[in-house]
mmCIF file of N, CA and C in Angstrom:
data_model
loop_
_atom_site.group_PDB
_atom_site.id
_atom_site.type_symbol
_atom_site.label_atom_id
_atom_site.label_comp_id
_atom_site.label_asym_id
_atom_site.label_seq_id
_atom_site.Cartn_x
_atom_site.Cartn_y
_atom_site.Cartn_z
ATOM 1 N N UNK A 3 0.839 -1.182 0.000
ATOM 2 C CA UNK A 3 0.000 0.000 0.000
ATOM 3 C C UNK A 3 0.886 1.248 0.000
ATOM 4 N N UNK A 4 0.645 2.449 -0.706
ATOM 5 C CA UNK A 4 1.349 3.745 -0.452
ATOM 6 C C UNK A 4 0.856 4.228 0.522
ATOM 7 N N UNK A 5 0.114 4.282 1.262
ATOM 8 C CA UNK A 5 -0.448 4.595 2.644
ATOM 9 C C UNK A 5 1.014 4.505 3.322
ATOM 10 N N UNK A 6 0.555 6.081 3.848
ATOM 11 C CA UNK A 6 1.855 6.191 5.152
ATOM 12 C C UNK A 6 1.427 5.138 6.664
ATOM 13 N N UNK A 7 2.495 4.522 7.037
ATOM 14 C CA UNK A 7 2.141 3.892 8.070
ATOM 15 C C UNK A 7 2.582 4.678 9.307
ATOM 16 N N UNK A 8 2.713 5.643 8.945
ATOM 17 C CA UNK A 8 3.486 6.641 10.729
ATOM 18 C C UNK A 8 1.672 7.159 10.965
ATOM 19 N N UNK A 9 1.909 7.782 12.302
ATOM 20 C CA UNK A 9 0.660 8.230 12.712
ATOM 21 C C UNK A 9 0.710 9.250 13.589
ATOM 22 N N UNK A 10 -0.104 10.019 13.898
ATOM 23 C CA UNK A 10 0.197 11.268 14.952
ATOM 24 C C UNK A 10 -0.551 11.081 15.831
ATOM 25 N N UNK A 11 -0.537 11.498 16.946
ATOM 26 C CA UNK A 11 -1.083 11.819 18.444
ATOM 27 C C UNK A 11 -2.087 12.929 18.252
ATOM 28 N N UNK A 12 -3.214 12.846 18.605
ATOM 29 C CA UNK A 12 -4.498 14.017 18.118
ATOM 30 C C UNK A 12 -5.204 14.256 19.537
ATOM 31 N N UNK A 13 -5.397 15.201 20.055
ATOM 32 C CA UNK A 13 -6.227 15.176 21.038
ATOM 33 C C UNK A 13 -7.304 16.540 21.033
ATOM 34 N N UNK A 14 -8.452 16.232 21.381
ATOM 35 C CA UNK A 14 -9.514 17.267 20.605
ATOM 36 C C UNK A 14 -10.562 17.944 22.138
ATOM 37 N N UNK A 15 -10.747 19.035 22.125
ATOM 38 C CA UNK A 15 -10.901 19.606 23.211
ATOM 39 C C UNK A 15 -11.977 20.631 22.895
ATOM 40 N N UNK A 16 -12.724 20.899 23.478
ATOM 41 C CA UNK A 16 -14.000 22.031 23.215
ATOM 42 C C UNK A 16 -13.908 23.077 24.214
ATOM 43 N N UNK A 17 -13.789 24.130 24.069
ATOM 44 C CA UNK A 17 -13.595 25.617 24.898
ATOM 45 C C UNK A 17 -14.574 26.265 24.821
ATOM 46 N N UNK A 18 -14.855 27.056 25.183
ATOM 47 C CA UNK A 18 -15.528 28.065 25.501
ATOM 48 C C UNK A 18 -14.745 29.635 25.562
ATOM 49 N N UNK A 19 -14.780 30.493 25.143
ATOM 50 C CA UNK A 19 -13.766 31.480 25.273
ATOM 51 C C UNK A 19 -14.681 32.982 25.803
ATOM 52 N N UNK A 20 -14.330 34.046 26.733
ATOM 53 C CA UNK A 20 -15.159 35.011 27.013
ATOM 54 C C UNK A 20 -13.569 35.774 27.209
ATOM 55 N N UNK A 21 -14.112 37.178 26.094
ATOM 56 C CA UNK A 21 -13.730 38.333 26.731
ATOM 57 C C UNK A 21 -13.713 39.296 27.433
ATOM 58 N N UNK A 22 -13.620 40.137 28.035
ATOM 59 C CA UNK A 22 -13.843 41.372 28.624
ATOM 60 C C UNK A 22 -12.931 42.413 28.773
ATOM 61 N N UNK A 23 -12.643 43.472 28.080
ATOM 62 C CA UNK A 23 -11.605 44.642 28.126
ATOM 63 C C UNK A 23 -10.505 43.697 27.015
ATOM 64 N N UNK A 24 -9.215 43.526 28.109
ATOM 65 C CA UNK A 24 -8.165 43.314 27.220
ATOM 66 C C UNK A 24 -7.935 41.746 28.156
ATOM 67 N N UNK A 25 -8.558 41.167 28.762
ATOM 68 C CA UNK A 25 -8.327 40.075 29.523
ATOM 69 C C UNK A 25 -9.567 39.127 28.587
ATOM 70 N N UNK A 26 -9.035 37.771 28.637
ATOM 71 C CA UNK A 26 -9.798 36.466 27.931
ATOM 72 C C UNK A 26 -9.619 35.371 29.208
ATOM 73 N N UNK A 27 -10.907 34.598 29.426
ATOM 74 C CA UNK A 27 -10.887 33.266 29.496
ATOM 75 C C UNK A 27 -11.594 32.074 28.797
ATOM 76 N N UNK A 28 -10.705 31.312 29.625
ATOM 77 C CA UNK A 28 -10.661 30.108 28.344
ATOM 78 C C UNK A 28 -11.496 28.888 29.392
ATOM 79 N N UNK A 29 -12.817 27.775 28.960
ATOM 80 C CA UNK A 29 -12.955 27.166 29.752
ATOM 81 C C UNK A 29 -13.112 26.142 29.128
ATOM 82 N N UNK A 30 -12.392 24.784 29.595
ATOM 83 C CA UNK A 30 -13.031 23.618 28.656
ATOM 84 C C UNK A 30 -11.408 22.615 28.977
ATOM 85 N N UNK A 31 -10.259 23.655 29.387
ATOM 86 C CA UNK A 31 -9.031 23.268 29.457
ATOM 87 C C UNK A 31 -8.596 23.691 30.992
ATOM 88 N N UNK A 32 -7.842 22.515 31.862
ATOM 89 C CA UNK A 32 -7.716 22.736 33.014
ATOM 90 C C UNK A 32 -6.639 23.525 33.049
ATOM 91 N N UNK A 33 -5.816 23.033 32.273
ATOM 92 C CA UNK A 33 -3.860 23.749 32.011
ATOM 93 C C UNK A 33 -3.491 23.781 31.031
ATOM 94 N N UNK A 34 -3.380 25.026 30.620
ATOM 95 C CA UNK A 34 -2.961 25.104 29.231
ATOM 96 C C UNK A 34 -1.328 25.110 28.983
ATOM 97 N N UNK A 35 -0.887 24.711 30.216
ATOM 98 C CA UNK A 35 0.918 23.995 29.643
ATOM 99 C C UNK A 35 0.380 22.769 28.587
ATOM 100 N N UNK A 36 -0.532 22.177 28.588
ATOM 101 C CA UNK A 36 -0.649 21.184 27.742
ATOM 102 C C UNK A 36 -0.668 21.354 26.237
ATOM 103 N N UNK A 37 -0.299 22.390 25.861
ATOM 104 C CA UNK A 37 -0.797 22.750 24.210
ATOM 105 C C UNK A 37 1.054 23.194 23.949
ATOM 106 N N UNK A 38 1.658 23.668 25.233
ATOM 107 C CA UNK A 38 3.502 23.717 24.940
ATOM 108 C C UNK A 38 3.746 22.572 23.792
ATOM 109 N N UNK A 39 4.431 23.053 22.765
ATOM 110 C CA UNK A 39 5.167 22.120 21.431
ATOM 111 C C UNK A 39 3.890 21.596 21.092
ATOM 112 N N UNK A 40 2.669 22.187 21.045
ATOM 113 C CA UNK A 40 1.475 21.214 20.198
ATOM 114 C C UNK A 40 1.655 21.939 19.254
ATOM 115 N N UNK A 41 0.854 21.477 17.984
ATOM 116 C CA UNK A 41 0.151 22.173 16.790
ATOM 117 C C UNK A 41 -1.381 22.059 17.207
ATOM 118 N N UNK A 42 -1.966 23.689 17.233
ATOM 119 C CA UNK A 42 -3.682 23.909 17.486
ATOM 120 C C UNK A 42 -4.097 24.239 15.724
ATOM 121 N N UNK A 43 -5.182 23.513 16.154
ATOM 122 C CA UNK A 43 -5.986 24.074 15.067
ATOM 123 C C UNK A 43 -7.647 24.557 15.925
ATOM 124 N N UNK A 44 -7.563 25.583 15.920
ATOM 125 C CA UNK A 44 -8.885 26.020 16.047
ATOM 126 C C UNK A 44 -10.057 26.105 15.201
ATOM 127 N N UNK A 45 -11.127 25.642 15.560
ATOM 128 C CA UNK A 45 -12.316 25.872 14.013
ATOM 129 C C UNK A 45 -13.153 26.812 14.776
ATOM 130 N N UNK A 46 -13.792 27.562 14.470
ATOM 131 C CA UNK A 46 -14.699 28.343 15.204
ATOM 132 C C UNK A 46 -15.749 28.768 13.845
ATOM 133 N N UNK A 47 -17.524 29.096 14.517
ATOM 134 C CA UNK A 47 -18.332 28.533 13.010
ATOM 135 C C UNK A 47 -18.197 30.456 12.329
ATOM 136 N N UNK A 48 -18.362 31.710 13.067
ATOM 137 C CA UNK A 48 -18.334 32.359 12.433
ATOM 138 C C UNK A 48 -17.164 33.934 13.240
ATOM 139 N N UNK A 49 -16.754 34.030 12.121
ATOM 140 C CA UNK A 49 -15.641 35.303 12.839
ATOM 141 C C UNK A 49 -16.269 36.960 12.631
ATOM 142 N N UNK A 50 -16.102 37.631 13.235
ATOM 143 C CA UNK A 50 -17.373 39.145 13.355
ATOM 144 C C UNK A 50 -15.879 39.960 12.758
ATOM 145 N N UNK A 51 -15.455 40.489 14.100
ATOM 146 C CA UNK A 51 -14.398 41.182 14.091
ATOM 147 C C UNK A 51 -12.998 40.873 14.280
ATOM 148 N N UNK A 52 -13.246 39.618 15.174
ATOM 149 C CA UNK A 52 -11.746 38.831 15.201
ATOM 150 C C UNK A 52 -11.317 39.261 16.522
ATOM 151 N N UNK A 53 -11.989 40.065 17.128
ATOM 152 C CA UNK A 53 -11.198 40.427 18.322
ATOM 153 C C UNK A 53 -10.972 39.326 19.631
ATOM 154 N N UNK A 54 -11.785 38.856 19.579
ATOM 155 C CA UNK A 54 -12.013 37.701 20.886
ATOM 156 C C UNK A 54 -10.761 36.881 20.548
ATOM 157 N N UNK A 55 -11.091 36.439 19.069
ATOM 158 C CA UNK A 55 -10.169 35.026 18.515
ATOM 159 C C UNK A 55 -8.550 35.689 18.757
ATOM 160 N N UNK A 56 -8.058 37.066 18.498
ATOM 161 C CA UNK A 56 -6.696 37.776 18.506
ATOM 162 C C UNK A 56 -6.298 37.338 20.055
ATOM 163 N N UNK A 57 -7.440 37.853 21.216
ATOM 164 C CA UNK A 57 -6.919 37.545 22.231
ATOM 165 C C UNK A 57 -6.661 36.362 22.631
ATOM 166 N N UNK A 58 -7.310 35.230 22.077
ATOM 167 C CA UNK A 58 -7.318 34.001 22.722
ATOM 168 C C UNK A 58 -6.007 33.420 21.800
ATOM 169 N N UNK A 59 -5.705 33.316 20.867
ATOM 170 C CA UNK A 59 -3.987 33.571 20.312
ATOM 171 C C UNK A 59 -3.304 33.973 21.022
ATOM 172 N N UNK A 60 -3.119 35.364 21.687
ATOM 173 C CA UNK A 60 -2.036 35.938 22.128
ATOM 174 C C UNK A 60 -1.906 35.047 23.363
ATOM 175 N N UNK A 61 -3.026 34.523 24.286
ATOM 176 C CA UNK A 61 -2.983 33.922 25.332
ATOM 177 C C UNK A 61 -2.559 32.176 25.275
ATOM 178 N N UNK A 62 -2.705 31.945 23.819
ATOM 179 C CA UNK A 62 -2.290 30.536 23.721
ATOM 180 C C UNK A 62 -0.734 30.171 23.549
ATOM 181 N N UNK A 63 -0.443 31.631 22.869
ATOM 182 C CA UNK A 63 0.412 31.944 22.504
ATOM 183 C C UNK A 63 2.106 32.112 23.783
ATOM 184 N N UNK A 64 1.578 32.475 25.178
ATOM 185 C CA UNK A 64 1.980 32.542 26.371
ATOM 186 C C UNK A 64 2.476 30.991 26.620
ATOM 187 N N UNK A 65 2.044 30.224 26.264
ATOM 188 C CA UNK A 65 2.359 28.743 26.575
ATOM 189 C C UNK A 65 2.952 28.121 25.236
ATOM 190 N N UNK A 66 3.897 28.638 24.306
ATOM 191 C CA UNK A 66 4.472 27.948 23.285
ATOM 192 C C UNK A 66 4.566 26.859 22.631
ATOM 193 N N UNK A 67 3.103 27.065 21.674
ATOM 194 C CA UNK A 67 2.701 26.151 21.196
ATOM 195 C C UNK A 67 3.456 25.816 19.600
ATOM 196 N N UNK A 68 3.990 25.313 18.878
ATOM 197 C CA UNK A 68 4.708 24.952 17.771
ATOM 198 C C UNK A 68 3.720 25.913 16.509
ATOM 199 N N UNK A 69 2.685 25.888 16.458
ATOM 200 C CA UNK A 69 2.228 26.474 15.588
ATOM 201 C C UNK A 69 0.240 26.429 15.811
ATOM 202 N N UNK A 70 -0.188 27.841 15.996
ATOM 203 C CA UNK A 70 -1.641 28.176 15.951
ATOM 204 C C UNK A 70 -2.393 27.868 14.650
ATOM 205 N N UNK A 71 -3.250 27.739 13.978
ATOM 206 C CA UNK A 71 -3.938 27.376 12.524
ATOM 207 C C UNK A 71 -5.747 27.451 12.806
ATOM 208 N N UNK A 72 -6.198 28.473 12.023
ATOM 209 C CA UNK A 72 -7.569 28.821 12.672
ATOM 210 C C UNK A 72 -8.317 28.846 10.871
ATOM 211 N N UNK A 73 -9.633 27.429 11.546
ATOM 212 C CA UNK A 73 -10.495 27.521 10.504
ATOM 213 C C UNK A 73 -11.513 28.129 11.189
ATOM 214 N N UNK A 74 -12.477 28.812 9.888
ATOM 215 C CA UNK A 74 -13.306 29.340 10.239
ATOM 216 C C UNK A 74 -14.872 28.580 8.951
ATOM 217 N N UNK A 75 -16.014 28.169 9.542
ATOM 218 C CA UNK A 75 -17.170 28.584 8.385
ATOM 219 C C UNK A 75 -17.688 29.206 7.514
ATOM 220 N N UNK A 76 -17.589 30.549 8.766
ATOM 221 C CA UNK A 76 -17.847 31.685 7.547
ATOM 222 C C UNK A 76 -17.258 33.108 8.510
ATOM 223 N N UNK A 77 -16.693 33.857 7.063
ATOM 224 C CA UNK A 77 -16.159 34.867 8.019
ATOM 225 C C UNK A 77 -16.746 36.429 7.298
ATOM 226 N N UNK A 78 -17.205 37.308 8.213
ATOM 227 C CA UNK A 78 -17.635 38.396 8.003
ATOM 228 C C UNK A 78 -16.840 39.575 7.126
ATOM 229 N N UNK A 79 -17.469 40.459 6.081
ATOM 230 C CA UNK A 79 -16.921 40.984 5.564
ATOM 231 C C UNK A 79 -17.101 42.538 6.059
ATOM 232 N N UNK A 80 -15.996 42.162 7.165
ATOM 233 C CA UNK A 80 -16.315 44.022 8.336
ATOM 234 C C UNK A 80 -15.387 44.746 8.201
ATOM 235 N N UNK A 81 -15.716 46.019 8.625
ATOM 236 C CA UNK A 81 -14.355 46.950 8.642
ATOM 237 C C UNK A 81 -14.046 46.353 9.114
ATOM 238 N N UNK A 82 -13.877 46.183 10.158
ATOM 239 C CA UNK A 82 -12.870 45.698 11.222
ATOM 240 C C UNK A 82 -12.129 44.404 11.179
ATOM 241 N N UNK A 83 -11.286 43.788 10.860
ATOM 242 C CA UNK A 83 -10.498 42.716 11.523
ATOM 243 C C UNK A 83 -9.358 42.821 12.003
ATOM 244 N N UNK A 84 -9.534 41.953 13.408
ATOM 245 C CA UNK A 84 -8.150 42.224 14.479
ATOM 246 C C UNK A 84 -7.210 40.571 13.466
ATOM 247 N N UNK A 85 -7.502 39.661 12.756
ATOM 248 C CA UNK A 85 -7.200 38.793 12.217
ATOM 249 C C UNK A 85 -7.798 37.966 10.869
ATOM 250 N N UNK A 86 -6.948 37.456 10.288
ATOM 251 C CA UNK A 86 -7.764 36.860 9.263
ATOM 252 C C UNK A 86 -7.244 35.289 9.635
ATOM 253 N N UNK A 87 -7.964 34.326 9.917
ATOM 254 C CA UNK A 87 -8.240 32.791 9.859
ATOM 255 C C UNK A 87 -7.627 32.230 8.539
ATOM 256 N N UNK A 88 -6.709 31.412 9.060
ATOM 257 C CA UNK A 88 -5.586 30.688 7.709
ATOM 258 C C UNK A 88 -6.747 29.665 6.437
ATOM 259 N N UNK A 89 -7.866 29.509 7.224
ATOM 260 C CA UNK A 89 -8.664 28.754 6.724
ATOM 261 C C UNK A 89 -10.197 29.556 6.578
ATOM 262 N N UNK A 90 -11.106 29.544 5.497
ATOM 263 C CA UNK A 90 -12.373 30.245 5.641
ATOM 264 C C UNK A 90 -13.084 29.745 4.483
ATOM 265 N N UNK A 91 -14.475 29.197 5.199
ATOM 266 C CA UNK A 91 -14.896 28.275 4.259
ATOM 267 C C UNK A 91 -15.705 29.135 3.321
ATOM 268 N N UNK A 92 -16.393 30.044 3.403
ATOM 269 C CA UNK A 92 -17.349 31.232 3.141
ATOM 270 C C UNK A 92 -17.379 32.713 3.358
ATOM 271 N N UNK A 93 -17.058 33.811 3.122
ATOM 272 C CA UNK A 93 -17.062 35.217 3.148
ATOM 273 C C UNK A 93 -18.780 35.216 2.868
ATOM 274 N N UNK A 94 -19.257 35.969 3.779
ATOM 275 C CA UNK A 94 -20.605 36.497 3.896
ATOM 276 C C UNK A 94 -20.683 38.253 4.564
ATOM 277 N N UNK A 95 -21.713 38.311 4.339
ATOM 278 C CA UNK A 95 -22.178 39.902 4.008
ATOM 279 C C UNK A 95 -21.586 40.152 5.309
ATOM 280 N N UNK A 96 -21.976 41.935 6.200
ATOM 281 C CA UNK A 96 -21.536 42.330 7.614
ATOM 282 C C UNK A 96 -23.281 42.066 7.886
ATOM 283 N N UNK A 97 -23.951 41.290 7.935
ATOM 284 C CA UNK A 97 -25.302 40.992 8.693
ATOM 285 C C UNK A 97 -25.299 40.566 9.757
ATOM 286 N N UNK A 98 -26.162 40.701 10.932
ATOM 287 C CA UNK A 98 -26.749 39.384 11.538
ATOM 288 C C UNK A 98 -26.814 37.634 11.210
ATOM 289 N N UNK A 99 -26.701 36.729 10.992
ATOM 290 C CA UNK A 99 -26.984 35.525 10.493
ATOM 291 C C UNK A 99 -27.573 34.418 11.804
ATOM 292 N N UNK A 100 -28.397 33.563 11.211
ATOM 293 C CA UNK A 100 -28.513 32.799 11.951
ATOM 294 C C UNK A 100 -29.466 31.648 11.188
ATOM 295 N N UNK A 101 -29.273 30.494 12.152
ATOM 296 C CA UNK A 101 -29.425 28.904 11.160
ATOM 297 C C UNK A 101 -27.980 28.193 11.406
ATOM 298 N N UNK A 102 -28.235 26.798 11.289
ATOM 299 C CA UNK A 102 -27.555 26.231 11.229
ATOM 300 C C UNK A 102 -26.386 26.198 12.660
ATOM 301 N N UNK A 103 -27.262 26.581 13.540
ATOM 302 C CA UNK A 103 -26.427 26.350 14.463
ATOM 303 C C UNK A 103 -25.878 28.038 15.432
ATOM 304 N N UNK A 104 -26.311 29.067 14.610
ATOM 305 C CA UNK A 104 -26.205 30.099 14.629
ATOM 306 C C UNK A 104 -27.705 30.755 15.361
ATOM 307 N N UNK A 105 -27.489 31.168 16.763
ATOM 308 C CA UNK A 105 -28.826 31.839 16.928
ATOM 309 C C UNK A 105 -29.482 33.218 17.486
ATOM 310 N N UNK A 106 -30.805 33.494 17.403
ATOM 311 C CA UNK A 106 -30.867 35.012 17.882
ATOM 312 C C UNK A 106 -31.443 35.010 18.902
ATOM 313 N N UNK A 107 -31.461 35.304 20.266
ATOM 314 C CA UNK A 107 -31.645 34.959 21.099
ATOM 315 C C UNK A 107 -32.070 33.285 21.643
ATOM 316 N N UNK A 108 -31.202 32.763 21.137
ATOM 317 C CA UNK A 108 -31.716 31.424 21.359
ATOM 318 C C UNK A 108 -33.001 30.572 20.433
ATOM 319 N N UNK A 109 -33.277 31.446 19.315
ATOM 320 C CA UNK A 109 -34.249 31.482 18.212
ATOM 321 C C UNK A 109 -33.335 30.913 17.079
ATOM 322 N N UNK A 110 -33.893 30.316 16.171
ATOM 323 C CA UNK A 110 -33.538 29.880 14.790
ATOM 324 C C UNK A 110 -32.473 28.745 14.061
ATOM 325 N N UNK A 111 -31.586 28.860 15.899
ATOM 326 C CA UNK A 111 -30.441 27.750 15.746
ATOM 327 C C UNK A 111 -31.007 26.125 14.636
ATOM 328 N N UNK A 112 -32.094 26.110 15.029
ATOM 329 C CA UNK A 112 -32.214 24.846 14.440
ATOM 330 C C UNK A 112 -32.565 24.625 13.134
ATOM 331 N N UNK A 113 -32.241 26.190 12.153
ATOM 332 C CA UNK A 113 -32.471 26.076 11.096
ATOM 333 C C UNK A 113 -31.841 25.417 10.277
ATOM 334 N N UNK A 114 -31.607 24.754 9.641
ATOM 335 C CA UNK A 114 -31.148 23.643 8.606
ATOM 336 C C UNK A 114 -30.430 24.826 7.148
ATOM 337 N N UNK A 115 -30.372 25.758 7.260
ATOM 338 C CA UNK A 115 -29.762 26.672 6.296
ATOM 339 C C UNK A 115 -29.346 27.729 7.056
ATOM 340 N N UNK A 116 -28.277 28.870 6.610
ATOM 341 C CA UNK A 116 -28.489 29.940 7.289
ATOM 342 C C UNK A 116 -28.346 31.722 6.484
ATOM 343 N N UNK A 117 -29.341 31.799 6.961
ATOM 344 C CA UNK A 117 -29.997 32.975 6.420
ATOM 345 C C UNK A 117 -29.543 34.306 7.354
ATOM 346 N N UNK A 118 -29.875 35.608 6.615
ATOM 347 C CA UNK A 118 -29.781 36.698 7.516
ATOM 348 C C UNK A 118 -31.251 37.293 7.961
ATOM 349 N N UNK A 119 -30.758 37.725 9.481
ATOM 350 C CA UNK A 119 -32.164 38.328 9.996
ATOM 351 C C UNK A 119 -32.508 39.665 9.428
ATOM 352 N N UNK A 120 -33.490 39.488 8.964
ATOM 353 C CA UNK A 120 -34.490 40.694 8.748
ATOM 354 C C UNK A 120 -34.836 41.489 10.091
ATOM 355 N N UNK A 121 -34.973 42.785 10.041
ATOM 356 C CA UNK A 121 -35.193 43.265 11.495
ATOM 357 C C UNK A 121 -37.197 43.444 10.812
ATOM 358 N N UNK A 122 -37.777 43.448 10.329
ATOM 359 C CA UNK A 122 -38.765 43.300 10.079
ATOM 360 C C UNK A 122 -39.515 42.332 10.249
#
């Protein structure tokens, strides 16, 4: 077979991330010495401004990780970005969106497509 027979070590982790000012936490990870000499790949489903995702880099970044790599679903087309995601599956409008997992007050997540809200 041409199939590589080497294999890598993968370990997969779900966070939660909250900002406030210029400080981030991170919840989902007890110690983040554990990501020292990893390769991260972050997926996150949609990026606004990028600011949250910049801080939570700079903070992953504190524990020297071999290399950061951030996919994204879909990423907003805003003034603003504090970053652009090495990966982006979709560029979409600067709207509201929601569907597919995406919701407005806890409304619409379970839409099976995702659409932008009408304020009407």
């Amino acid at each position: 077979s041409s199939r590589s027979k080497t294999s890598i070590q993968v370990a997969l982790d779900f966070i939660k991330v909250d900002s406030c000012g210029n400080s981030v936490t991170i919840d989902g990870i007890d110690d983040l010495n554990v990501v020292k000499d990893s390769n991260i790949v972050i997926v996150e489903d949609i990026v606004d401004t990028g600011k949250t995702m910049a801080k939570l880099v700079a903070k992953l970044h504190e524990y020297s990780p071999k290399k950061i790599l951030i996919a994204c679903l879909l990423r907003k087309r805003s003034r603003v970005q504090c970053y652009r995601p090495d990966y982006t599956g979709f560029e979409v409008p600067n709207k509201f969106l929601v569907g597919y997992a995406l919701d407005f007050n806890e409304y619409f997540r379970d839409l099976m497509h995702i659409c932008i809200l009408s304020k009407h």
